[in-house]
Amino acid sequence: MNFNGIDFDTYFKNYPDANGYFGKYGGSYIPNDLQKAMNEITEAYFTICKSSKFVSELRRIRKEFQGRPTPISHLERLSSSLGNVQLYVKREDLNHTGAHKLNHCMGEALLAKYMGKKKVIAETGAGQHGVALATAAAYFGLQCDIYMGSVDIKKQAPNVARMKILGANVVEVTHGLATLKEAVDAAFEAYTKEYKDAIYCIGSVVGPHPFPMMVRDFQSVVGIEAREQFIEMTGELPDAIVACVGGGSNAAGFFSGFLNDPVDIYGVEPLGRGEKLGDHAASLTYGSEGVMHGFNSIMLKDSNGEPAPVYSVASGLDYPSSGPEHAFLHDIGRVKYDVVNDEQTIDAFYALSRLEGIIPAIESAHAVAYGVKLAQKMGKGSVLINLSGRGDKDMDYIIEKYGIR
Ligand SMILES: *Cc1c(COP(=O)(O)O)cnc(C)c1O
């Protein structure tokens, strides 16, 4: 399929290019010593991860440990409450550990094992990536250092406990605001010193090349399964698909299965409290081109051109940029990026819980909220939503802040 001059039959061969660019977005903007480590990972990715031994081991792990394939569920009661459009969800909430993140963490940790590394290093904000990586490290018998700001350590006590139970070393970062940004800096610094024995594992389709490509490829299992399952269930492709976008990993993997199909694709960003800078994290909708965290993409900047403060009710979505592939798909128009706010998200959280018996992660509830909007607009047809994770982690917060509805 040709779309706005881009040939999607050969898309995955050409995007990203050899230097990690999706059009003008992506690349690698990092110090030289770190670049050496990235080159090593890139080379290992192309030799090891494409080998049949690696592919078949990862396939076995997906089935026997992660519980894949995850099913697609038809949302019969929610759909009929809205009209004639049929809504479906791809159930990444049923992937082991309750979200899609384990898909790329298992891939990254398996690569670490094949490369002979002894340790995996990462930062975490809300702790979801830290828990997924700690799980993968336990499975493969790797050491695991998770850098986390002291503010986040206090806020996210259950995830800190999970990481420790899984055997990870949670390294407290106390300087600056002591949140995610400082944790990223500390993790990168540690990695620069330890890269002979360790591998850095990014939590989304962000950062320098090869991570946006590698994480997308590890997440593509979601899109491949979903396309096959949906056709088997209904005999046809969905008319539209929807996923929430923070850094963009669940969306990138899910979308990859449908980019070459006549399917409308929607990425949903968090509008939070509103359109004012600082009240949302809708980077593709309101942002502009810039470099941060080692890659060129579309980002939200403050008046000094630095990454702007962002907000979302979903801690997994409050990132001031998105992966370079999303910036590219945004510019060529293959994916439409749009927003839903906190209120619409909480409504969808309760609708899915009450009508379907599925408590979604607040991140995923953004996608459900948009699916509901789309169903009302379309009038007929089908919408497949990626339910990126389950809501157990969010229940206390929702009850405290919004009460039982
Ligand atoms: C982390 C997280 C997200 C956001 O990350 P992406 O890289 O944008 O997918 C979305 N949903 C859940 C459940 C998460 O844990």
Tab-separated table of C-alpha atoms and ligand atoms in Angstrom:
chain	number	residue	atom	x	y	z
A	1	MET	CA	0.000	0.000	0.000
A	2	ASN	CA	1.241	3.456	-0.922
A	3	PHE	CA	0.347	6.254	1.469
A	4	ASN	CA	1.436	9.849	0.853
A	5	GLY	CA	4.460	8.678	-1.137
A	6	ILE	CA	5.563	6.078	1.446
A	7	ASP	CA	5.583	2.452	0.266
A	8	PHE	CA	4.228	0.407	3.178
A	9	ASP	CA	4.943	-2.924	1.425
A	10	THR	CA	8.637	-2.336	2.180
A	11	TYR	CA	8.197	-0.083	5.212
A	12	PHE	CA	9.996	-2.254	7.789
A	13	LYS	CA	13.044	-2.631	5.511
A	14	ASN	CA	13.422	1.123	5.138
A	15	TYR	CA	12.250	2.549	8.465
A	16	PRO	CA	14.350	3.281	10.325
A	17	ASP	CA	17.333	3.753	7.976
A	18	ALA	CA	20.840	2.525	8.892
A	19	ASN	CA	21.362	5.524	11.186
A	20	GLY	CA	18.072	5.084	12.969
A	21	TYR	CA	16.025	7.735	11.174
A	22	PHE	CA	12.312	7.662	10.439
A	23	GLY	CA	12.334	10.544	7.959
A	24	LYS	CA	13.990	13.365	9.908
A	25	TYR	CA	13.185	11.874	13.318
A	26	GLY	CA	15.228	9.486	15.457
A	27	GLY	CA	19.007	9.167	15.184
A	28	SER	CA	21.414	9.186	18.095
A	29	TYR	CA	22.453	12.359	19.938
A	30	ILE	CA	24.729	11.085	22.704
A	31	PRO	CA	28.376	11.351	23.885
A	32	ASN	CA	31.003	9.300	22.026
A	33	ASP	CA	31.671	6.708	24.720
A	34	LEU	CA	27.965	5.948	24.965
A	35	GLN	CA	27.736	5.783	21.165
A	36	LYS	CA	30.261	2.918	21.201
A	37	ALA	CA	27.965	0.959	23.487
A	38	MET	CA	24.946	1.720	21.274
A	39	ASN	CA	26.852	0.521	18.198
A	40	GLU	CA	27.581	-2.734	19.988
A	41	ILE	CA	23.890	-3.202	20.802
A	42	THR	CA	22.866	-2.359	17.218
A	43	GLU	CA	25.265	-4.881	15.773
A	44	ALA	CA	24.198	-7.541	18.265
A	45	TYR	CA	20.558	-6.838	17.484
A	46	PHE	CA	21.007	-7.445	13.756
A	47	THR	CA	23.087	-10.597	14.163
A	48	ILE	CA	21.635	-12.208	17.299
A	49	CYS	CA	17.986	-11.167	17.294
A	50	LYS	CA	17.466	-12.158	13.669
A	51	SER	CA	18.938	-15.636	14.235
A	52	SER	CA	16.535	-18.564	14.254
A	53	LYS	CA	17.855	-19.691	17.646
A	54	PHE	CA	16.970	-16.357	19.274
A	55	VAL	CA	13.614	-16.116	17.511
A	56	SER	CA	12.540	-19.608	18.534
A	57	GLU	CA	13.676	-19.139	22.142
A	58	LEU	CA	11.747	-15.866	22.406
A	59	ARG	CA	8.706	-17.553	20.861
A	60	ARG	CA	8.830	-20.319	23.452
A	61	ILE	CA	9.166	-17.779	26.290
A	62	ARG	CA	6.200	-15.790	24.980
A	63	LYS	CA	4.068	-18.905	25.059
A	64	GLU	CA	5.243	-20.717	28.174
A	65	PHE	CA	6.164	-17.836	30.491
A	66	GLN	CA	4.230	-14.779	29.332
A	67	GLY	CA	1.036	-16.642	28.470
A	68	ARG	CA	0.832	-15.463	24.873
A	69	PRO	CA	-1.052	-15.156	22.643
A	70	THR	CA	-3.273	-12.849	24.690
A	71	PRO	CA	-6.897	-12.989	23.474
A	72	ILE	CA	-9.114	-10.405	21.816
A	73	SER	CA	-12.413	-9.790	23.627
A	74	HIS	CA	-15.581	-8.463	22.006
A	75	LEU	CA	-17.068	-5.701	24.200
A	76	GLU	CA	-20.682	-6.672	23.625
A	77	ARG	CA	-22.349	-4.710	26.414
A	78	LEU	CA	-20.294	-1.530	25.970
A	79	SER	CA	-20.859	-1.664	22.195
A	80	SER	CA	-24.627	-2.037	22.450
A	81	SER	CA	-24.791	0.783	25.007
A	82	LEU	CA	-23.282	3.057	22.344
A	83	GLY	CA	-25.069	1.987	19.131
A	84	ASN	CA	-24.066	-0.183	16.182
A	85	VAL	CA	-20.266	0.007	16.159
A	86	GLN	CA	-18.611	-3.124	17.571
A	87	LEU	CA	-15.727	-2.531	19.973
A	88	TYR	CA	-13.000	-5.111	20.638
A	89	VAL	CA	-9.958	-5.099	22.924
A	90	LYS	CA	-6.590	-6.818	22.542
A	91	ARG	CA	-5.922	-8.059	26.067
A	92	GLU	CA	-2.358	-7.051	26.979
A	93	ASP	CA	-3.714	-6.803	30.540
A	94	LEU	CA	-3.511	-10.618	30.489
A	95	ASN	CA	0.166	-10.671	29.509
A	96	HIS	CA	2.298	-11.804	32.516
A	97	THR	CA	2.832	-8.901	34.981
A	98	GLY	CA	-0.320	-7.248	33.652
A	99	ALA	CA	0.869	-5.041	30.803
A	100	HIS	CA	2.627	-5.004	27.443
A	101	LYS	CA	5.982	-3.859	28.869
A	102	LEU	CA	7.209	-7.404	29.503
A	103	ASN	CA	7.137	-7.997	25.713
A	104	HIS	CA	10.182	-5.799	25.138
A	105	CYS	CA	11.834	-6.474	28.505
A	106	MET	CA	12.005	-10.217	27.761
A	107	GLY	CA	13.497	-9.437	24.343
A	108	GLU	CA	16.049	-7.005	25.759
A	109	ALA	CA	17.060	-9.360	28.586
A	110	LEU	CA	17.356	-12.334	26.216
A	111	LEU	CA	19.635	-10.208	24.042
A	112	ALA	CA	21.685	-9.347	27.154
A	113	LYS	CA	22.087	-13.063	27.859
A	114	TYR	CA	23.186	-13.832	24.295
A	115	MET	CA	25.673	-10.927	24.439
A	116	GLY	CA	27.182	-12.420	27.606
A	117	LYS	CA	26.180	-9.467	29.797
A	118	LYS	CA	25.705	-10.021	33.508
A	119	LYS	CA	23.524	-7.072	34.337
A	120	VAL	CA	20.603	-5.009	33.046
A	121	ILE	CA	20.288	-1.316	33.942
A	122	ALA	CA	17.285	0.991	33.629
A	123	GLU	CA	15.496	3.904	35.185
A	124	THR	CA	11.865	3.895	36.208
A	125	GLY	CA	9.324	6.581	37.059
A	126	ALA	CA	6.097	5.017	38.262
A	127	GLY	CA	7.884	1.672	38.535
A	128	GLN	CA	6.092	-0.260	35.774
A	129	HIS	CA	9.175	-0.583	33.572
A	130	GLY	CA	11.299	-1.416	36.617
A	131	VAL	CA	8.986	-4.259	37.617
A	132	ALA	CA	8.856	-5.687	34.080
A	133	LEU	CA	12.647	-5.571	33.754
A	134	ALA	CA	13.164	-7.031	37.241
A	135	THR	CA	10.875	-9.906	36.191
A	136	ALA	CA	12.909	-10.534	33.044
A	137	ALA	CA	16.186	-10.344	34.997
A	138	ALA	CA	14.937	-12.910	37.525
A	139	TYR	CA	13.883	-15.222	34.691
A	140	PHE	CA	17.307	-15.091	33.024
A	141	GLY	CA	19.421	-14.900	36.190
A	142	LEU	CA	20.793	-11.430	35.432
A	143	GLN	CA	21.617	-8.731	37.969
A	144	CYS	CA	19.275	-5.775	37.736
A	145	ASP	CA	19.927	-2.155	38.796
A	146	ILE	CA	16.869	0.088	38.666
A	147	TYR	CA	17.473	3.822	39.159
A	148	MET	CA	14.566	5.646	40.739
A	149	GLY	CA	14.102	9.130	42.192
A	150	SER	CA	13.525	9.258	45.960
A	151	VAL	CA	10.237	11.120	45.405
A	152	ASP	CA	8.988	8.280	43.191
A	153	ILE	CA	10.281	5.643	45.608
A	154	LYS	CA	8.011	7.097	48.300
A	155	LYS	CA	5.008	7.397	45.958
A	156	GLN	CA	5.301	3.943	44.399
A	157	ALA	CA	5.905	1.732	47.404
A	158	PRO	CA	4.148	-1.406	46.005
A	159	ASN	CA	6.250	-1.372	42.829
A	160	VAL	CA	9.434	-0.808	44.839
A	161	ALA	CA	8.487	-3.851	46.952
A	162	ARG	CA	7.823	-5.901	43.803
A	163	MET	CA	11.236	-5.048	42.349
A	164	LYS	CA	12.985	-5.962	45.587
A	165	ILE	CA	11.099	-9.247	45.943
A	166	LEU	CA	12.145	-10.064	42.366
A	167	GLY	CA	15.763	-9.513	43.407
A	168	ALA	CA	16.434	-6.160	41.751
A	169	ASN	CA	18.679	-3.518	43.273
A	170	VAL	CA	16.675	-0.274	43.504
A	171	VAL	CA	19.172	2.599	43.419
A	172	GLU	CA	17.822	5.784	45.011
A	173	VAL	CA	18.534	9.011	43.125
A	174	THR	CA	18.399	12.025	45.433
A	175	HIS	CA	19.672	15.014	43.418
A	176	GLY	CA	17.567	17.711	41.694
A	177	LEU	CA	13.809	17.061	41.756
A	178	ALA	CA	14.602	13.375	42.467
A	179	THR	CA	12.103	12.066	39.877
A	180	LEU	CA	12.289	10.441	36.438
A	181	LYS	CA	14.616	12.928	34.695
A	182	GLU	CA	17.315	12.571	37.376
A	183	ALA	CA	16.838	8.795	37.337
A	184	VAL	CA	17.464	8.754	33.556
A	185	ASP	CA	20.657	10.792	34.003
A	186	ALA	CA	21.906	8.536	36.807
A	187	ALA	CA	21.150	5.343	34.859
A	188	PHE	CA	22.960	6.647	31.752
A	189	GLU	CA	25.951	7.655	33.873
A	190	ALA	CA	26.133	4.220	35.481
A	191	TYR	CA	25.804	2.551	32.096
A	192	THR	CA	28.675	4.596	30.630
A	193	LYS	CA	30.911	3.121	33.343
A	194	GLU	CA	29.556	-0.420	33.261
A	195	TYR	CA	28.768	-1.079	29.620
A	196	LYS	CA	31.252	-3.924	29.261
A	197	ASP	CA	29.260	-6.045	31.709
A	198	ALA	CA	25.842	-4.448	31.461
A	199	ILE	CA	23.168	-3.504	28.957
A	200	TYR	CA	20.840	-0.538	29.237
A	201	CYS	CA	17.185	-1.416	28.701
A	202	ILE	CA	14.927	1.428	27.631
A	203	GLY	CA	11.256	1.255	28.595
A	204	SER	CA	9.634	2.521	25.408
A	205	VAL	CA	10.251	3.321	21.723
A	206	VAL	CA	12.397	6.311	22.722
A	207	GLY	CA	16.081	7.088	23.248
A	208	PRO	CA	18.942	6.779	20.750
A	209	HIS	CA	19.044	4.250	17.892
A	210	PRO	CA	18.624	1.227	18.022
A	211	PHE	CA	16.050	1.398	20.846
A	212	PRO	CA	13.042	2.882	18.992
A	213	MET	CA	13.433	0.151	16.359
A	214	MET	CA	14.307	-2.678	18.731
A	215	VAL	CA	11.494	-1.999	21.198
A	216	ARG	CA	8.991	-1.670	18.330
A	217	ASP	CA	10.136	-4.970	16.878
A	218	PHE	CA	9.835	-6.748	20.256
A	219	GLN	CA	6.353	-5.243	20.693
A	220	SER	CA	5.254	-6.139	17.143
A	221	VAL	CA	4.066	-9.502	18.483
A	222	VAL	CA	0.971	-7.593	19.703
A	223	GLY	CA	0.071	-6.337	16.211
A	224	ILE	CA	0.869	-9.622	14.494
A	225	GLU	CA	-1.319	-11.615	16.891
A	226	ALA	CA	-4.126	-9.038	16.861
A	227	ARG	CA	-4.417	-8.919	13.068
A	228	GLU	CA	-4.571	-12.698	12.756
A	229	GLN	CA	-7.000	-13.101	15.664
A	230	PHE	CA	-9.341	-10.358	14.504
A	231	ILE	CA	-9.611	-11.815	11.010
A	232	GLU	CA	-10.238	-15.252	12.469
A	233	MET	CA	-12.967	-13.867	14.764
A	234	THR	CA	-14.814	-11.666	12.288
A	235	GLY	CA	-13.630	-12.651	8.802
A	236	GLU	CA	-12.316	-9.154	8.105
A	237	LEU	CA	-10.018	-6.372	9.251
A	238	PRO	CA	-11.212	-3.826	11.810
A	239	ASP	CA	-12.259	-0.452	10.341
A	240	ALA	CA	-10.203	1.391	12.945
A	241	ILE	CA	-7.625	0.625	15.624
A	242	VAL	CA	-6.743	2.672	18.703
A	243	ALA	CA	-3.902	2.735	21.247
A	244	CYS	CA	-2.710	5.167	23.921
A	245	VAL	CA	0.649	6.892	23.383
A	246	GLY	CA	3.075	7.809	26.143
A	247	GLY	CA	6.563	7.033	24.847
A	248	GLY	CA	4.641	4.968	22.322
A	249	SER	CA	5.719	1.327	22.692
A	250	ASN	CA	2.342	-0.400	22.990
A	251	ALA	CA	1.034	1.719	20.120
A	252	ALA	CA	4.094	1.101	17.914
A	253	GLY	CA	3.871	-2.679	18.288
A	254	PHE	CA	0.113	-2.798	17.816
A	255	PHE	CA	0.069	-0.404	14.841
A	256	SER	CA	2.903	-2.254	13.090
A	257	GLY	CA	0.537	-5.132	12.288
A	258	PHE	CA	-1.881	-2.839	10.420
A	259	LEU	CA	0.217	-0.085	8.789
A	260	ASN	CA	-0.028	-1.749	5.374
A	261	ASP	CA	-3.799	-2.321	5.627
A	262	PRO	CA	-6.778	-0.134	4.738
A	263	VAL	CA	-7.408	0.513	8.440
A	264	ASP	CA	-7.737	3.914	10.139
A	265	ILE	CA	-5.176	4.185	12.939
A	266	TYR	CA	-5.500	6.451	15.983
A	267	GLY	CA	-2.917	7.245	18.662
A	268	VAL	CA	-4.408	8.759	21.816
A	269	GLU	CA	-2.511	11.309	23.903
A	270	PRO	CA	-3.393	12.525	27.405
A	271	LEU	CA	-5.023	15.979	27.521
A	272	GLY	CA	-4.944	15.830	31.325
A	273	ARG	CA	-6.565	18.932	32.834
A	274	GLY	CA	-6.570	20.952	29.604
A	275	GLU	CA	-4.668	22.611	26.764
A	276	LYS	CA	-2.378	24.856	28.807
A	277	LEU	CA	1.318	23.862	28.791
A	278	GLY	CA	1.947	21.926	31.995
A	279	ASP	CA	-1.622	20.596	32.194
A	280	HIS	CA	-1.244	17.804	29.617
A	281	ALA	CA	1.318	15.485	27.983
A	282	ALA	CA	0.016	15.571	24.393
A	283	SER	CA	3.418	16.020	22.789
A	284	LEU	CA	2.536	15.099	19.183
A	285	THR	CA	-0.645	17.180	19.233
A	286	TYR	CA	0.846	20.366	20.690
A	287	GLY	CA	4.638	19.951	20.453
A	288	SER	CA	7.377	20.871	17.958
A	289	GLU	CA	10.600	19.311	16.662
A	290	GLY	CA	13.477	18.994	19.101
A	291	VAL	CA	16.145	16.742	20.610
A	292	MET	CA	15.912	15.192	24.069
A	293	HIS	CA	17.141	11.983	25.750
A	294	GLY	CA	19.347	11.240	22.747
A	295	PHE	CA	16.819	11.372	19.878
A	296	ASN	CA	15.104	13.870	17.566
A	297	SER	CA	11.312	13.898	17.703
A	298	ILE	CA	8.317	16.111	18.415
A	299	MET	CA	8.330	17.377	21.981
A	300	LEU	CA	6.792	19.824	24.435
A	301	LYS	CA	9.274	22.604	25.269
A	302	ASP	CA	9.311	25.377	27.838
A	303	SER	CA	10.333	28.962	26.979
A	304	ASN	CA	14.035	27.970	27.154
A	305	GLY	CA	13.579	25.127	24.697
A	306	GLU	CA	14.016	22.549	27.472
A	307	PRO	CA	11.578	19.619	27.962
A	308	ALA	CA	8.427	21.160	29.476
A	309	PRO	CA	6.779	19.940	32.674
A	310	VAL	CA	3.907	17.636	31.773
A	311	TYR	CA	0.904	16.179	33.546
A	312	SER	CA	-1.475	13.255	33.075
A	313	VAL	CA	-3.681	11.292	35.457
A	314	ALA	CA	-1.838	8.271	34.006
A	315	SER	CA	1.768	8.264	35.223
A	316	GLY	CA	2.766	6.006	32.296
A	317	LEU	CA	1.753	8.695	29.802
A	318	ASP	CA	3.335	11.813	31.291
A	319	TYR	CA	6.380	12.093	29.057
A	320	PRO	CA	7.164	15.334	27.141
A	321	SER	CA	7.901	13.567	23.843
A	322	SER	CA	7.066	10.397	21.924
A	323	GLY	CA	9.114	7.954	19.893
A	324	PRO	CA	10.508	9.174	16.547
A	325	GLU	CA	8.438	6.697	14.534
A	326	HIS	CA	5.263	8.285	15.903
A	327	ALA	CA	6.526	11.750	14.928
A	328	PHE	CA	7.103	10.395	11.411
A	329	LEU	CA	3.716	8.646	11.147
A	330	HIS	CA	2.133	11.842	12.494
A	331	ASP	CA	3.740	14.051	9.834
A	332	ILE	CA	2.865	11.785	6.894
A	333	GLY	CA	-0.662	11.367	8.259
A	334	ARG	CA	-0.695	7.542	8.338
A	335	VAL	CA	-1.662	7.650	12.019
A	336	LYS	CA	-3.986	10.320	13.429
A	337	TYR	CA	-3.053	11.524	16.893
A	338	ASP	CA	-5.784	12.971	19.053
A	339	VAL	CA	-6.486	13.557	22.744
A	340	VAL	CA	-8.846	12.638	25.578
A	341	ASN	CA	-8.804	14.345	28.979
A	342	ASP	CA	-8.717	12.954	32.531
A	343	GLU	CA	-12.509	13.113	33.003
A	344	GLN	CA	-13.282	11.192	29.791
A	345	THR	CA	-10.650	8.652	30.828
A	346	ILE	CA	-12.163	8.042	34.266
A	347	ASP	CA	-15.616	7.631	32.664
A	348	ALA	CA	-14.153	4.992	30.340
A	349	PHE	CA	-12.341	3.311	33.256
A	350	TYR	CA	-15.688	2.820	34.998
A	351	ALA	CA	-17.592	1.923	31.813
A	352	LEU	CA	-15.210	-0.924	30.982
A	353	SER	CA	-15.196	-2.138	34.594
A	354	ARG	CA	-18.987	-2.046	35.021
A	355	LEU	CA	-20.141	-3.236	31.584
A	356	GLU	CA	-17.405	-5.742	30.763
A	357	GLY	CA	-15.756	-6.862	34.010
A	358	ILE	CA	-12.352	-5.587	32.897
A	359	ILE	CA	-10.557	-3.016	35.102
A	360	PRO	CA	-8.140	-1.236	32.749
A	361	ALA	CA	-4.915	0.613	33.557
A	362	ILE	CA	-5.592	4.384	33.508
A	363	GLU	CA	-3.203	4.595	30.539
A	364	SER	CA	-5.260	2.054	28.603
A	365	ALA	CA	-8.522	3.751	29.654
A	366	HIS	CA	-7.416	6.687	27.454
A	367	ALA	CA	-7.607	4.371	24.427
A	368	VAL	CA	-10.982	3.008	25.551
A	369	ALA	CA	-12.320	6.569	25.975
A	370	TYR	CA	-11.250	7.403	22.432
A	371	GLY	CA	-12.752	4.167	21.100
A	372	VAL	CA	-16.059	5.203	22.661
A	373	LYS	CA	-15.855	8.653	20.993
A	374	LEU	CA	-14.999	7.042	17.675
A	375	ALA	CA	-17.893	4.564	17.922
A	376	GLN	CA	-20.325	7.418	18.419
A	377	LYS	CA	-18.880	9.283	15.432
A	378	MET	CA	-18.624	6.296	13.048
A	379	GLY	CA	-22.171	4.985	13.495
A	380	LYS	CA	-21.243	1.575	12.031
A	381	GLY	CA	-18.243	-0.725	11.659
A	382	SER	CA	-15.665	-2.079	14.099
A	383	VAL	CA	-12.939	-0.660	16.338
A	384	LEU	CA	-10.103	-2.687	17.871
A	385	ILE	CA	-8.501	-1.103	20.948
A	386	ASN	CA	-5.178	-2.128	22.462
A	387	LEU	CA	-5.781	-2.620	26.178
A	388	SER	CA	-2.153	-2.097	27.195
A	389	GLY	CA	-2.525	-3.098	30.857
A	390	ARG	CA	-4.704	-3.912	33.848
A	391	GLY	CA	-5.814	-1.425	36.474
A	392	ASP	CA	-4.894	-3.080	39.777
A	393	LYS	CA	-2.087	-0.556	40.239
A	394	ASP	CA	-4.541	2.344	39.875
A	395	MET	CA	-7.472	1.281	42.027
A	396	ASP	CA	-6.464	2.964	45.306
A	397	TYR	CA	-5.684	6.210	43.518
A	398	ILE	CA	-8.973	6.272	41.594
A	399	ILE	CA	-11.056	5.609	44.692
A	400	GLU	CA	-9.191	8.248	46.656
A	401	LYS	CA	-9.313	10.927	43.963
A	402	TYR	CA	-12.588	10.222	42.124
A	403	GLY	CA	-14.581	7.997	44.486
A	404	ILE	CA	-16.822	5.109	43.453
A	405	ARG	CA	-19.066	6.164	40.586
B	1	LIG	C1	3.940	2.273	30.527
B	1	LIG	C2	2.554	2.061	30.080
B	1	LIG	C3	2.013	2.752	28.972
B	1	LIG	C4	2.754	3.826	28.225
B	1	LIG	O1	3.899	3.413	27.557
B	1	LIG	P1	3.987	3.281	25.968
B	1	LIG	O2	5.432	3.133	25.722
B	1	LIG	O3	3.406	4.545	25.379
B	1	LIG	O4	3.186	2.099	25.580
B	1	LIG	C5	0.721	2.441	28.550
B	1	LIG	N1	-0.026	1.530	29.206
B	1	LIG	C6	0.450	0.861	30.288
B	1	LIG	C7	-0.431	-0.137	30.943
B	1	LIG	C8	1.749	1.096	30.752
B	1	LIG	O5	2.205	0.426	31.827
